[in-house]
Amino acid sequence: MKIGLVMLIGCFLILVSQSYAATPDSEGYLRIESVTISLMPGYADVHVEYELEDAFRVLAFMFGENDIKSRLLQKLAFSNVSVLSMNYTAADLQVYDVQPVYGDGLYWFPAHRFGCEIPEVVISTNLSTERYENISALENGIVYY
């Protein structure tokens, strides 16, 4: 009886999520609030803060976080990434799209297009910090050491 009720509630929430995600200009159940990219020699540390709809926190608790992880990676759109940790409000990633330039300790973080608009993006190197608001792409790459 309890299992049937849980399954019924789960099915209802999935149907609601599908209709919610199908509405135009909808972020779905996961909304990214900020992305902090710390450029390191050979990789980038990425810290993402996001918000989940309450109903999906229950689903994630019951069925696992795989859908949250795949939705997050889809919205960030990094191709060579490892998830170090994640919870219901934040995730830490390492991105390996960084490339060495000329072999002199210089690195190149290429231009990047996110899968959504992000309210705040902070990019820091050992020399500078840049802050962007409401962007969906980093138009230019960054050379750093």
Short mmCIF file of N, CA and C in Angstrom, two decimals:
data_model
loop_
_atom_site.label_atom_id
_atom_site.label_comp_id
_atom_site.label_asym_id
_atom_site.label_seq_id
_atom_site.Cartn_x
_atom_site.Cartn_y
_atom_site.Cartn_z
N MET A 1 0.82 -1.19 0.00
CA MET A 1 0.00 0.00 0.00
C MET A 1 0.87 1.26 0.00
N LYS A 2 1.89 1.29 0.88
CA LYS A 2 2.76 2.47 0.95
C LYS A 2 3.59 2.61 -0.32
N ILE A 3 4.06 1.49 -0.84
CA ILE A 3 4.85 1.54 -2.07
C ILE A 3 4.01 2.06 -3.23
N GLY A 4 2.76 1.62 -3.31
CA GLY A 4 1.86 2.10 -4.35
C GLY A 4 1.61 3.59 -4.26
N LEU A 5 1.45 4.09 -3.04
CA LEU A 5 1.23 5.51 -2.83
C LEU A 5 2.46 6.32 -3.23
N VAL A 6 3.64 5.83 -2.87
CA VAL A 6 4.88 6.50 -3.23
C VAL A 6 5.04 6.52 -4.74
N MET A 7 4.74 5.40 -5.39
CA MET A 7 4.85 5.33 -6.85
C MET A 7 3.85 6.27 -7.52
N LEU A 8 2.64 6.36 -6.99
CA LEU A 8 1.63 7.26 -7.53
C LEU A 8 2.07 8.71 -7.41
N ILE A 9 2.59 9.08 -6.26
CA ILE A 9 3.08 10.44 -6.07
C ILE A 9 4.26 10.71 -7.00
N GLY A 10 5.17 9.76 -7.13
CA GLY A 10 6.31 9.90 -8.03
C GLY A 10 5.88 10.09 -9.47
N CYS A 11 4.91 9.30 -9.93
CA CYS A 11 4.40 9.44 -11.30
C CYS A 11 3.75 10.81 -11.50
N PHE A 12 2.99 11.24 -10.52
CA PHE A 12 2.34 12.55 -10.60
C PHE A 12 3.39 13.66 -10.72
N LEU A 13 4.43 13.60 -9.89
CA LEU A 13 5.47 14.62 -9.94
C LEU A 13 6.23 14.59 -11.26
N ILE A 14 6.44 13.43 -11.81
CA ILE A 14 7.12 13.33 -13.11
C ILE A 14 6.26 13.95 -14.20
N LEU A 15 4.95 13.67 -14.18
CA LEU A 15 4.05 14.27 -15.17
C LEU A 15 4.01 15.79 -15.03
N VAL A 16 3.97 16.27 -13.80
CA VAL A 16 3.98 17.72 -13.58
C VAL A 16 5.28 18.31 -14.07
N SER A 17 6.40 17.63 -13.83
CA SER A 17 7.70 18.15 -14.26
C SER A 17 7.78 18.23 -15.77
N GLN A 18 7.24 17.24 -16.47
CA GLN A 18 7.28 17.25 -17.93
C GLN A 18 6.47 18.42 -18.48
N SER A 19 5.31 18.67 -17.93
CA SER A 19 4.51 19.79 -18.41
C SER A 19 5.14 21.12 -18.03
N TYR A 20 5.79 21.18 -16.87
CA TYR A 20 6.46 22.41 -16.44
C TYR A 20 7.66 22.70 -17.33
N ALA A 21 8.43 21.66 -17.66
CA ALA A 21 9.62 21.83 -18.48
C ALA A 21 9.25 22.16 -19.93
N ALA A 22 8.05 21.83 -20.37
CA ALA A 22 7.65 22.08 -21.74
C ALA A 22 7.16 23.50 -21.97
N THR A 23 6.93 24.26 -20.90
CA THR A 23 6.46 25.63 -21.08
C THR A 23 7.59 26.49 -21.62
N PRO A 24 7.29 27.48 -22.48
CA PRO A 24 8.33 28.31 -23.06
C PRO A 24 9.08 29.10 -21.99
N ASP A 25 10.37 29.35 -22.25
CA ASP A 25 11.24 30.12 -21.37
C ASP A 25 11.32 29.55 -19.96
N SER A 26 11.08 28.27 -19.81
CA SER A 26 11.12 27.65 -18.49
C SER A 26 12.52 27.11 -18.22
N GLU A 27 12.99 27.29 -17.03
CA GLU A 27 14.28 26.74 -16.62
C GLU A 27 14.15 25.30 -16.17
N GLY A 28 12.93 24.78 -16.07
CA GLY A 28 12.74 23.45 -15.54
C GLY A 28 12.82 23.49 -14.03
N TYR A 29 13.18 22.39 -13.44
CA TYR A 29 13.20 22.32 -11.98
C TYR A 29 14.52 22.72 -11.37
N LEU A 30 15.56 22.97 -12.20
CA LEU A 30 16.87 23.35 -11.71
C LEU A 30 17.22 24.72 -12.29
N ARG A 31 17.51 25.68 -11.43
CA ARG A 31 17.87 27.02 -11.88
C ARG A 31 19.25 27.36 -11.34
N ILE A 32 20.19 27.60 -12.23
CA ILE A 32 21.55 27.96 -11.83
C ILE A 32 21.56 29.41 -11.37
N GLU A 33 22.15 29.64 -10.20
CA GLU A 33 22.24 30.99 -9.64
C GLU A 33 23.59 31.63 -9.88
N SER A 34 24.68 30.86 -9.76
CA SER A 34 26.01 31.42 -9.99
C SER A 34 27.00 30.32 -10.34
N VAL A 35 28.03 30.72 -11.08
CA VAL A 35 29.12 29.83 -11.46
C VAL A 35 30.43 30.57 -11.16
N THR A 36 31.31 29.92 -10.41
CA THR A 36 32.62 30.47 -10.12
C THR A 36 33.66 29.55 -10.75
N ILE A 37 34.47 30.10 -11.66
CA ILE A 37 35.49 29.32 -12.36
C ILE A 37 36.85 29.81 -11.89
N SER A 38 37.61 28.92 -11.28
CA SER A 38 38.98 29.23 -10.84
C SER A 38 39.93 28.51 -11.77
N LEU A 39 40.67 29.27 -12.56
CA LEU A 39 41.57 28.69 -13.55
C LEU A 39 42.88 28.28 -12.90
N MET A 40 43.19 27.00 -13.04
CA MET A 40 44.39 26.41 -12.45
C MET A 40 45.28 25.91 -13.58
N PRO A 41 46.56 25.61 -13.30
CA PRO A 41 47.43 25.07 -14.36
C PRO A 41 46.91 23.71 -14.86
N GLY A 42 46.36 23.70 -16.06
CA GLY A 42 45.92 22.45 -16.68
C GLY A 42 44.46 22.09 -16.51
N TYR A 43 43.73 22.79 -15.67
CA TYR A 43 42.30 22.50 -15.47
C TYR A 43 41.62 23.72 -14.86
N ALA A 44 40.32 23.62 -14.70
CA ALA A 44 39.56 24.70 -14.05
C ALA A 44 38.68 24.09 -12.97
N ASP A 45 38.72 24.67 -11.78
CA ASP A 45 37.78 24.31 -10.71
C ASP A 45 36.52 25.13 -10.92
N VAL A 46 35.37 24.48 -10.92
CA VAL A 46 34.10 25.16 -11.15
C VAL A 46 33.18 24.87 -9.97
N HIS A 47 32.70 25.94 -9.35
CA HIS A 47 31.73 25.81 -8.26
C HIS A 47 30.41 26.40 -8.76
N VAL A 48 29.35 25.61 -8.71
CA VAL A 48 28.04 26.01 -9.21
C VAL A 48 27.05 26.02 -8.05
N GLU A 49 26.33 27.10 -7.92
CA GLU A 49 25.23 27.17 -6.95
C GLU A 49 23.93 27.22 -7.73
N TYR A 50 22.97 26.40 -7.30
CA TYR A 50 21.70 26.30 -8.01
C TYR A 50 20.57 26.09 -7.04
N GLU A 51 19.36 26.20 -7.56
CA GLU A 51 18.16 26.02 -6.76
C GLU A 51 17.29 24.96 -7.42
N LEU A 52 16.75 24.07 -6.60
CA LEU A 52 15.85 23.02 -7.08
C LEU A 52 14.44 23.30 -6.60
N GLU A 53 13.47 22.95 -7.42
CA GLU A 53 12.08 23.00 -6.97
C GLU A 53 11.91 21.99 -5.83
N ASP A 54 11.10 22.30 -4.85
CA ASP A 54 10.93 21.44 -3.68
C ASP A 54 10.45 20.04 -4.03
N ALA A 55 9.55 19.93 -4.99
CA ALA A 55 9.02 18.61 -5.37
C ALA A 55 10.13 17.71 -5.89
N PHE A 56 11.11 18.28 -6.56
CA PHE A 56 12.18 17.48 -7.13
C PHE A 56 13.24 17.11 -6.09
N ARG A 57 13.30 17.84 -5.02
CA ARG A 57 14.17 17.42 -3.92
C ARG A 57 13.67 16.08 -3.37
N VAL A 58 12.35 15.94 -3.26
CA VAL A 58 11.76 14.69 -2.77
C VAL A 58 12.06 13.57 -3.75
N LEU A 59 11.86 13.83 -5.05
CA LEU A 59 12.15 12.81 -6.05
C LEU A 59 13.63 12.41 -6.04
N ALA A 60 14.51 13.39 -5.93
CA ALA A 60 15.94 13.09 -5.89
C ALA A 60 16.29 12.28 -4.65
N PHE A 61 15.64 12.60 -3.55
CA PHE A 61 15.87 11.83 -2.32
C PHE A 61 15.42 10.38 -2.50
N MET A 62 14.29 10.19 -3.19
CA MET A 62 13.75 8.84 -3.37
C MET A 62 14.48 8.06 -4.45
N PHE A 63 14.80 8.70 -5.57
CA PHE A 63 15.31 7.97 -6.73
C PHE A 63 16.76 8.27 -7.09
N GLY A 64 17.42 9.13 -6.36
CA GLY A 64 18.81 9.44 -6.65
C GLY A 64 18.98 10.75 -7.38
N GLU A 65 20.23 11.16 -7.54
CA GLU A 65 20.56 12.47 -8.08
C GLU A 65 21.01 12.43 -9.54
N ASN A 66 20.86 11.32 -10.23
CA ASN A 66 21.37 11.23 -11.60
C ASN A 66 20.72 12.23 -12.54
N ASP A 67 19.42 12.45 -12.42
CA ASP A 67 18.76 13.40 -13.31
C ASP A 67 19.21 14.82 -13.01
N ILE A 68 19.42 15.14 -11.74
CA ILE A 68 19.92 16.47 -11.38
C ILE A 68 21.32 16.66 -11.98
N LYS A 69 22.16 15.66 -11.87
CA LYS A 69 23.52 15.73 -12.41
C LYS A 69 23.50 15.93 -13.92
N SER A 70 22.68 15.15 -14.63
CA SER A 70 22.65 15.28 -16.09
C SER A 70 22.06 16.62 -16.51
N ARG A 71 21.05 17.12 -15.80
CA ARG A 71 20.47 18.43 -16.12
C ARG A 71 21.49 19.53 -15.87
N LEU A 72 22.23 19.43 -14.77
CA LEU A 72 23.25 20.43 -14.45
C LEU A 72 24.34 20.45 -15.52
N LEU A 73 24.83 19.28 -15.90
CA LEU A 73 25.88 19.21 -16.92
C LEU A 73 25.39 19.70 -18.27
N GLN A 74 24.12 19.45 -18.57
CA GLN A 74 23.54 19.94 -19.82
C GLN A 74 23.49 21.47 -19.82
N LYS A 75 23.12 22.07 -18.71
CA LYS A 75 23.03 23.53 -18.63
C LYS A 75 24.42 24.19 -18.65
N LEU A 76 25.42 23.53 -18.06
CA LEU A 76 26.77 24.10 -18.06
C LEU A 76 27.47 23.88 -19.40
N ALA A 77 27.20 22.74 -20.05
CA ALA A 77 27.68 22.43 -21.40
C ALA A 77 29.20 22.33 -21.51
N PHE A 78 29.88 21.91 -20.46
CA PHE A 78 31.30 21.62 -20.56
C PHE A 78 31.47 20.22 -21.11
N SER A 79 32.45 20.01 -21.99
CA SER A 79 32.58 18.70 -22.62
C SER A 79 33.47 17.73 -21.85
N ASN A 80 34.51 18.19 -21.22
CA ASN A 80 35.45 17.31 -20.54
C ASN A 80 35.44 17.67 -19.05
N VAL A 81 34.51 17.07 -18.30
CA VAL A 81 34.26 17.49 -16.93
C VAL A 81 34.12 16.29 -16.00
N SER A 82 34.54 16.47 -14.76
CA SER A 82 34.33 15.49 -13.71
C SER A 82 33.59 16.16 -12.56
N VAL A 83 32.59 15.47 -12.03
CA VAL A 83 31.85 15.98 -10.88
C VAL A 83 32.56 15.50 -9.63
N LEU A 84 33.06 16.43 -8.82
CA LEU A 84 33.75 16.07 -7.59
C LEU A 84 32.77 15.86 -6.45
N SER A 85 31.79 16.76 -6.33
CA SER A 85 30.77 16.62 -5.30
C SER A 85 29.55 17.42 -5.72
N MET A 86 28.40 17.00 -5.20
CA MET A 86 27.17 17.76 -5.43
C MET A 86 26.17 17.44 -4.34
N ASN A 87 25.30 18.42 -4.09
CA ASN A 87 24.21 18.23 -3.14
C ASN A 87 22.98 18.93 -3.71
N TYR A 88 22.03 19.30 -2.89
CA TYR A 88 20.80 19.89 -3.39
C TYR A 88 20.90 21.39 -3.66
N THR A 89 22.06 22.01 -3.39
CA THR A 89 22.21 23.45 -3.63
C THR A 89 23.47 23.83 -4.39
N ALA A 90 24.46 22.94 -4.47
CA ALA A 90 25.73 23.30 -5.10
C ALA A 90 26.46 22.07 -5.62
N ALA A 91 27.40 22.32 -6.53
CA ALA A 91 28.24 21.25 -7.07
C ALA A 91 29.63 21.80 -7.32
N ASP A 92 30.63 20.92 -7.17
CA ASP A 92 32.01 21.25 -7.49
C ASP A 92 32.46 20.34 -8.61
N LEU A 93 33.03 20.94 -9.65
CA LEU A 93 33.44 20.22 -10.85
C LEU A 93 34.89 20.55 -11.18
N GLN A 94 35.51 19.70 -11.98
CA GLN A 94 36.79 20.02 -12.59
C GLN A 94 36.61 19.89 -14.09
N VAL A 95 37.02 20.93 -14.82
CA VAL A 95 36.91 20.97 -16.27
C VAL A 95 38.30 20.87 -16.86
N TYR A 96 38.47 19.96 -17.82
CA TYR A 96 39.79 19.70 -18.40
C TYR A 96 39.90 20.21 -19.83
N ASP A 97 39.13 21.23 -20.20
CA ASP A 97 39.22 21.81 -21.54
C ASP A 97 40.36 22.82 -21.65
N VAL A 98 41.07 23.05 -20.57
CA VAL A 98 42.19 23.99 -20.56
C VAL A 98 43.34 23.38 -21.36
N GLN A 99 44.00 24.22 -22.17
CA GLN A 99 45.08 23.73 -23.03
C GLN A 99 46.35 24.55 -22.80
N PRO A 100 47.53 23.89 -22.80
CA PRO A 100 48.78 24.66 -22.68
C PRO A 100 49.04 25.45 -23.96
N VAL A 101 49.68 26.61 -23.80
CA VAL A 101 50.01 27.48 -24.93
C VAL A 101 51.52 27.70 -24.94
N TYR A 102 52.18 27.34 -25.99
CA TYR A 102 53.60 27.56 -26.21
C TYR A 102 54.51 26.88 -25.20
N GLY A 103 54.00 26.10 -24.29
CA GLY A 103 54.84 25.36 -23.34
C GLY A 103 55.58 26.22 -22.34
N ASP A 104 55.21 27.48 -22.18
CA ASP A 104 55.91 28.37 -21.25
C ASP A 104 55.14 28.59 -19.96
N GLY A 105 54.31 27.64 -19.56
CA GLY A 105 53.51 27.80 -18.35
C GLY A 105 52.25 28.63 -18.59
N LEU A 106 51.97 28.95 -19.84
CA LEU A 106 50.74 29.67 -20.18
C LEU A 106 49.66 28.66 -20.53
N TYR A 107 48.42 28.97 -20.18
CA TYR A 107 47.29 28.09 -20.46
C TYR A 107 46.18 28.88 -21.14
N TRP A 108 45.34 28.18 -21.86
CA TRP A 108 44.24 28.77 -22.60
C TRP A 108 42.94 28.12 -22.17
N PHE A 109 42.02 28.93 -21.63
CA PHE A 109 40.65 28.48 -21.36
C PHE A 109 39.81 29.01 -22.51
N PRO A 110 39.29 28.11 -23.36
CA PRO A 110 38.63 28.57 -24.59
C PRO A 110 37.29 29.25 -24.34
N ALA A 111 36.83 29.98 -25.37
CA ALA A 111 35.49 30.57 -25.33
C ALA A 111 34.49 29.45 -25.10
N HIS A 112 33.37 29.78 -24.44
CA HIS A 112 32.43 28.73 -24.06
C HIS A 112 31.00 29.25 -24.12
N ARG A 113 30.09 28.40 -24.60
CA ARG A 113 28.66 28.73 -24.62
C ARG A 113 27.95 27.81 -23.64
N PHE A 114 27.29 28.40 -22.65
CA PHE A 114 26.51 27.64 -21.68
C PHE A 114 25.19 27.22 -22.31
N GLY A 115 24.51 26.27 -21.69
CA GLY A 115 23.22 25.80 -22.18
C GLY A 115 22.04 26.61 -21.67
N CYS A 116 22.32 27.71 -20.97
CA CYS A 116 21.26 28.58 -20.43
C CYS A 116 21.91 29.92 -20.08
N GLU A 117 21.09 30.87 -19.68
CA GLU A 117 21.61 32.14 -19.20
C GLU A 117 21.90 32.01 -17.71
N ILE A 118 23.07 32.47 -17.30
CA ILE A 118 23.50 32.35 -15.91
C ILE A 118 23.57 33.76 -15.29
N PRO A 119 22.90 33.96 -14.16
CA PRO A 119 22.85 35.30 -13.55
C PRO A 119 24.21 35.87 -13.15
N GLU A 120 25.13 35.02 -12.67
CA GLU A 120 26.43 35.53 -12.24
C GLU A 120 27.52 34.51 -12.54
N VAL A 121 28.56 34.96 -13.25
CA VAL A 121 29.73 34.13 -13.53
C VAL A 121 30.96 34.90 -13.09
N VAL A 122 31.78 34.25 -12.27
CA VAL A 122 33.03 34.84 -11.80
C VAL A 122 34.16 33.94 -12.29
N ILE A 123 35.15 34.56 -12.95
CA ILE A 123 36.32 33.83 -13.43
C ILE A 123 37.54 34.42 -12.77
N SER A 124 38.31 33.57 -12.09
CA SER A 124 39.50 34.08 -11.42
C SER A 124 40.73 33.31 -11.86
N THR A 125 41.82 34.05 -12.01
CA THR A 125 43.14 33.49 -12.27
C THR A 125 44.03 33.92 -11.11
N ASN A 126 45.30 33.60 -11.21
CA ASN A 126 46.20 34.03 -10.14
C ASN A 126 46.48 35.53 -10.19
N LEU A 127 46.09 36.21 -11.28
CA LEU A 127 46.33 37.65 -11.40
C LEU A 127 45.08 38.52 -11.38
N SER A 128 43.93 37.97 -11.74
CA SER A 128 42.75 38.82 -11.86
C SER A 128 41.47 38.04 -11.60
N THR A 129 40.40 38.81 -11.39
CA THR A 129 39.07 38.24 -11.23
C THR A 129 38.11 39.06 -12.09
N GLU A 130 37.33 38.37 -12.91
CA GLU A 130 36.34 39.04 -13.76
C GLU A 130 34.96 38.54 -13.36
N ARG A 131 34.00 39.47 -13.33
CA ARG A 131 32.63 39.15 -12.94
C ARG A 131 31.71 39.54 -14.09
N TYR A 132 30.82 38.60 -14.46
CA TYR A 132 29.84 38.82 -15.52
C TYR A 132 28.44 38.59 -14.96
N GLU A 133 27.48 39.30 -15.52
CA GLU A 133 26.09 39.13 -15.09
C GLU A 133 25.22 38.79 -16.29
N ASN A 134 24.30 37.86 -16.07
CA ASN A 134 23.30 37.46 -17.07
C ASN A 134 23.92 37.14 -18.42
N ILE A 135 24.79 36.14 -18.44
CA ILE A 135 25.45 35.76 -19.69
C ILE A 135 25.11 34.31 -20.04
N SER A 136 25.18 34.02 -21.31
CA SER A 136 25.00 32.64 -21.78
C SER A 136 26.25 32.15 -22.50
N ALA A 137 27.25 33.03 -22.66
CA ALA A 137 28.48 32.62 -23.33
C ALA A 137 29.66 33.46 -22.85
N LEU A 138 30.81 32.83 -22.81
CA LEU A 138 32.07 33.54 -22.63
C LEU A 138 32.62 33.72 -24.03
N GLU A 139 32.51 34.92 -24.57
CA GLU A 139 32.79 35.17 -25.98
C GLU A 139 34.27 34.96 -26.33
N ASN A 140 35.17 35.33 -25.43
CA ASN A 140 36.59 35.21 -25.70
C ASN A 140 37.23 34.23 -24.74
N GLY A 141 38.23 33.54 -25.21
CA GLY A 141 38.98 32.67 -24.31
C GLY A 141 39.88 33.50 -23.41
N ILE A 142 40.49 32.84 -22.44
CA ILE A 142 41.34 33.54 -21.48
C ILE A 142 42.70 32.85 -21.46
N VAL A 143 43.76 33.65 -21.64
CA VAL A 143 45.13 33.15 -21.50
C VAL A 143 45.58 33.51 -20.09
N TYR A 144 46.17 32.55 -19.40
CA TYR A 144 46.61 32.79 -18.02
C TYR A 144 47.80 31.91 -17.73
N TYR A 145 48.47 32.16 -16.61
CA TYR A 145 49.58 31.29 -16.17
C TYR A 145 49.54 31.09 -14.68
#
